[in-house]
PDB file of C-alpha atoms in Angstrom:
ATOM      1  CA  MET F   1      -6.975  12.057  16.614  1.00 95.00           C
ATOM      2  CA  VAL F   2      -5.849  10.553  13.311  1.00 97.00           C
ATOM      3  CA  TYR F   3      -2.164   9.999  12.699  1.00 98.00           C
ATOM      4  CA  LEU F   4      -0.464   9.898   9.319  1.00 98.00           C
ATOM      5  CA  ILE F   5       1.887   6.933   9.363  1.00 97.00           C
ATOM      6  CA  ASP F   6       5.215   7.166   7.566  1.00 97.00           C
ATOM      7  CA  THR F   7       6.926   4.651   5.321  1.00 98.00           C
ATOM      8  CA  ASN F   8       9.714   3.881   7.779  1.00 97.00           C
ATOM      9  CA  ILE F   9       7.293   2.658  10.477  1.00 98.00           C
ATOM     10  CA  ILE F  10       5.667   0.199   8.053  1.00 98.00           C
ATOM     11  CA  VAL F  11       8.980  -0.972   6.570  1.00 98.00           C
ATOM     12  CA  ARG F  12      10.576  -1.501  10.000  1.00 97.00           C
ATOM     13  CA  PHE F  13       7.506  -3.473  11.076  1.00 97.00           C
ATOM     14  CA  LEU F  14       7.543  -5.712   8.006  1.00 98.00           C
ATOM     15  CA  ILE F  15      11.311  -6.160   7.701  1.00 97.00           C
ATOM     16  CA  GLY F  16      12.303  -6.366  11.359  1.00 94.00           C
ATOM     17  CA  ASP F  17      15.973  -5.728  10.525  1.00 93.00           C
ATOM     18  CA  ASN F  18      16.503  -3.299  13.408  1.00 94.00           C
ATOM     19  CA  GLU F  19      15.406  -4.819  16.694  1.00 96.00           C
ATOM     20  CA  GLU F  20      14.807  -1.536  18.517  1.00 97.00           C
ATOM     21  CA  LEU F  21      12.779   0.004  15.672  1.00 97.00           C
ATOM     22  CA  PHE F  22      10.941  -3.265  15.071  1.00 97.00           C
ATOM     23  CA  LYS F  23       9.806  -3.354  18.711  1.00 97.00           C
ATOM     24  CA  LYS F  24       8.615   0.256  18.514  1.00 97.00           C
ATOM     25  CA  SER F  25       6.776  -0.350  15.248  1.00 97.00           C
ATOM     26  CA  LEU F  26       5.272  -3.576  16.617  1.00 98.00           C
ATOM     27  CA  LYS F  27       3.790  -1.655  19.562  1.00 98.00           C
ATOM     28  CA  ILE F  28       2.345   0.896  17.141  1.00 98.00           C
ATOM     29  CA  PHE F  29       0.793  -1.806  14.973  1.00 98.00           C
ATOM     30  CA  GLU F  30      -0.646  -3.612  17.984  1.00 98.00           C
ATOM     31  CA  LYS F  31      -2.427  -0.384  18.911  1.00 98.00           C
ATOM     32  CA  ILE F  32      -3.599   0.080  15.315  1.00 98.00           C
ATOM     33  CA  GLU F  33      -4.900  -3.486  15.232  1.00 97.00           C
ATOM     34  CA  GLU F  34      -6.898  -2.900  18.412  1.00 97.00           C
ATOM     35  CA  GLY F  35      -8.154   0.469  17.190  1.00 96.00           C
ATOM     36  CA  GLU F  36      -6.428   2.260  20.081  1.00 97.00           C
ATOM     37  CA  ILE F  37      -4.809   4.596  17.598  1.00 97.00           C
ATOM     38  CA  ILE F  38      -6.209   5.578  14.228  1.00 98.00           C
ATOM     39  CA  VAL F  39      -3.908   6.051  11.253  1.00 98.00           C
ATOM     40  CA  GLU F  40      -4.292   6.980   7.626  1.00 98.00           C
ATOM     41  CA  ILE F  41      -1.915   5.499   5.092  1.00 98.00           C
ATOM     42  CA  LEU F  42      -1.526   7.938   2.228  1.00 97.00           C
ATOM     43  CA  PRO F  43      -1.324   6.483  -1.279  1.00 97.00           C
ATOM     44  CA  SER F  44       2.180   7.943  -1.649  1.00 97.00           C
ATOM     45  CA  VAL F  45       3.292   6.173   1.533  1.00 98.00           C
ATOM     46  CA  LEU F  46       1.878   2.835   0.409  1.00 98.00           C
ATOM     47  CA  MET F  47       3.581   3.310  -2.966  1.00 97.00           C
ATOM     48  CA  GLU F  48       6.892   4.056  -1.268  1.00 98.00           C
ATOM     49  CA  VAL F  49       6.591   0.999   1.001  1.00 98.00           C
ATOM     50  CA  TYR F  50       5.819  -1.177  -2.030  1.00 98.00           C
ATOM     51  CA  PHE F  51       8.791   0.254  -3.925  1.00 97.00           C
ATOM     52  CA  VAL F  52      11.258  -0.077  -1.038  1.00 98.00           C
ATOM     53  CA  LEU F  53      10.250  -3.654  -0.260  1.00 98.00           C
ATOM     54  CA  THR F  54      10.201  -4.894  -3.853  1.00 97.00           C
ATOM     55  CA  LYS F  55      13.155  -2.959  -5.276  1.00 96.00           C
ATOM     56  CA  PHE F  56      15.541  -2.341  -2.379  1.00 96.00           C
ATOM     57  CA  TYR F  57      14.830  -5.430  -0.253  1.00 97.00           C
ATOM     58  CA  LYS F  58      13.994  -7.586  -3.316  1.00 97.00           C
ATOM     59  CA  ILE F  59      10.945  -9.149  -1.648  1.00 97.00           C
ATOM     60  CA  ASP F  60       8.518 -10.873  -3.998  1.00 97.00           C
ATOM     61  CA  ARG F  61       5.787  -8.415  -4.996  1.00 96.00           C
ATOM     62  CA  ILE F  62       2.981 -10.887  -4.206  1.00 97.00           C
ATOM     63  CA  ASP F  63       4.295 -11.308  -0.650  1.00 98.00           C
ATOM     64  CA  VAL F  64       4.531  -7.539  -0.253  1.00 98.00           C
ATOM     65  CA  ILE F  65       1.000  -7.077  -1.577  1.00 98.00           C
ATOM     66  CA  GLN F  66      -0.377  -9.649   0.862  1.00 98.00           C
ATOM     67  CA  ASP F  67       1.360  -7.946   3.796  1.00 98.00           C
ATOM     68  CA  LEU F  68       0.080  -4.521   2.745  1.00 98.00           C
ATOM     69  CA  LYS F  69      -3.467  -5.843   2.395  1.00 98.00           C
ATOM     70  CA  LYS F  70      -3.269  -7.193   5.947  1.00 98.00           C
ATOM     71  CA  ILE F  71      -2.130  -3.809   7.207  1.00 98.00           C
ATOM     72  CA  LEU F  72      -4.947  -2.023   5.351  1.00 98.00           C
ATOM     73  CA  SER F  73      -7.471  -4.357   6.959  1.00 97.00           C
ATOM     74  CA  LEU F  74      -6.473  -3.421  10.511  1.00 97.00           C
ATOM     75  CA  LYS F  75      -9.187  -1.848  12.639  1.00 97.00           C
ATOM     76  CA  GLY F  76      -7.336   1.422  13.175  1.00 98.00           C
ATOM     77  CA  VAL F  77      -6.547   2.113   9.533  1.00 98.00           C
ATOM     78  CA  ILE F  78      -8.837   4.644   7.859  1.00 97.00           C
ATOM     79  CA  GLY F  79      -8.808   6.704   4.682  1.00 93.00           C
ATOM     80  CA  GLU F  80      -8.870   5.509   1.102  1.00 94.00           C
ATOM     81  CA  LYS F  81      -8.707   1.850   2.112  1.00 95.00           C
ATOM     82  CA  ILE F  82     -10.868   0.593  -0.749  1.00 94.00           C
ATOM     83  CA  ILE F  83      -8.906   2.583  -3.322  1.00 96.00           C
ATOM     84  CA  LEU F  84      -5.603   1.300  -1.954  1.00 97.00           C
ATOM     85  CA  TYR F  85      -6.857  -2.262  -1.617  1.00 96.00           C
ATOM     86  CA  GLU F  86      -8.094  -2.273  -5.214  1.00 95.00           C
ATOM     87  CA  THR F  87      -4.763  -0.810  -6.335  1.00 96.00           C
ATOM     88  CA  LEU F  88      -3.041  -3.757  -4.671  1.00 97.00           C
ATOM     89  CA  ASN F  89      -5.490  -6.146  -6.365  1.00 95.00           C
ATOM     90  CA  ILE F  90      -4.401  -4.825  -9.769  1.00 95.00           C
ATOM     91  CA  LEU F  91      -0.730  -5.111  -8.826  1.00 95.00           C
ATOM     92  CA  GLU F  92      -1.368  -8.677  -7.740  1.00 95.00           C
ATOM     93  CA  LYS F  93      -2.753  -9.566 -11.169  1.00 93.00           C
ATOM     94  CA  LYS F  94      -0.474  -7.446 -13.387  1.00 90.00           C
ATOM     95  CA  SER F  95       3.095  -6.356 -12.963  1.00 89.00           C
ATOM     96  CA  ILE F  96       2.579  -2.649 -13.644  1.00 92.00           C
ATOM     97  CA  ASP F  97       3.689   0.477 -11.820  1.00 93.00           C
ATOM     98  CA  PHE F  98       1.929   1.329  -8.571  1.00 96.00           C
ATOM     99  CA  VAL F  99       0.912   4.757  -9.877  1.00 95.00           C
ATOM    100  CA  ASP F 100      -0.586   3.247 -13.034  1.00 94.00           C
ATOM    101  CA  ALA F 101      -2.632   0.854 -10.912  1.00 94.00           C
ATOM    102  CA  LEU F 102      -3.757   3.723  -8.674  1.00 96.00           C
ATOM    103  CA  ILE F 103      -4.830   5.736 -11.723  1.00 94.00           C
ATOM    104  CA  CYS F 104      -6.859   2.739 -12.941  1.00 93.00           C
ATOM    105  CA  VAL F 105      -8.685   2.494  -9.641  1.00 95.00           C
ATOM    106  CA  LYS F 106      -9.395   6.222  -9.505  1.00 94.00           C
ATOM    107  CA  VAL F 107     -10.751   6.086 -13.078  1.00 94.00           C
ATOM    108  CA  LYS F 108     -12.973   3.115 -12.297  1.00 92.00           C
ATOM    109  CA  PHE F 109     -14.267   3.963  -8.830  1.00 91.00           C
ATOM    110  CA  GLN F 110     -14.155   7.755  -8.731  1.00 92.00           C
ATOM    111  CA  ASN F 111     -15.179   8.414 -12.316  1.00 91.00           C
ATOM    112  CA  TYR F 112     -11.985  10.230 -13.266  1.00 93.00           C
ATOM    113  CA  LYS F 113     -10.713  10.463 -16.823  1.00 93.00           C
ATOM    114  CA  TYR F 114      -7.027  10.057 -17.541  1.00 91.00           C
ATOM    115  CA  LEU F 115      -4.359  11.341 -19.874  1.00 91.00           C
ATOM    116  CA  SER F 116      -1.418   9.066 -20.522  1.00 89.00           C
ATOM    117  CA  PHE F 117       0.736   7.479 -23.189  1.00 89.00           C
ATOM    118  CA  ASP F 118       1.275   4.466 -20.914  1.00 84.00           C
ATOM    119  CA  LYS F 119      -0.237   1.216 -22.202  1.00 85.00           C
ATOM    120  CA  ASP F 120      -0.139  -0.287 -18.685  1.00 84.00           C
ATOM    121  CA  ILE F 121      -3.121   1.818 -17.682  1.00 87.00           C
ATOM    122  CA  GLU F 122      -5.215   0.075 -20.326  1.00 83.00           C
ATOM    123  CA  LYS F 123      -3.980  -3.289 -19.039  1.00 81.00           C
ATOM    124  CA  GLY F 124      -4.973  -2.323 -15.514  1.00 83.00           C
ATOM    125  CA  LEU F 125      -8.361  -1.045 -16.574  1.00 85.00           C
ATOM    126  CA  ASN F 126      -9.047  -4.343 -18.351  1.00 83.00           C
ATOM    127  CA  ILE F 127      -8.551  -6.143 -15.051  1.00 81.00           C
ATOM    128  CA  ILE F 128     -11.258  -4.189 -13.230  1.00 76.00           C
ATOM    129  CA  ASN F 129     -13.746  -3.739 -16.052  1.00 61.00           C
TER     130      ASN F 129
END
């Protein structure tokens, strides 16, 4: 069975500001790391985690990106891991919106076209071309 993991589980695990919820999330992530449970992290969830950690908690975006990459690399995480990992790679190199970086990756790796007035997409595409 594959579980969809929600933003609050990831945030509680990374922030640890609520001891009870941190312990619960830690147990979940230990099982994910061992492959005992399988989870998919939706792009919208990863985007929300990134936003909450960088904007609300004011954590440096590079630190957040590194933590999210570690989570994506866990044994029990499945889904669009490469797409999400590459999105994080763009965010690491350029300070652009998460969605713009995701669009860049989809264009590059899944042969999509895009429609936008946003110049950040071109910046992101230049990183991966």
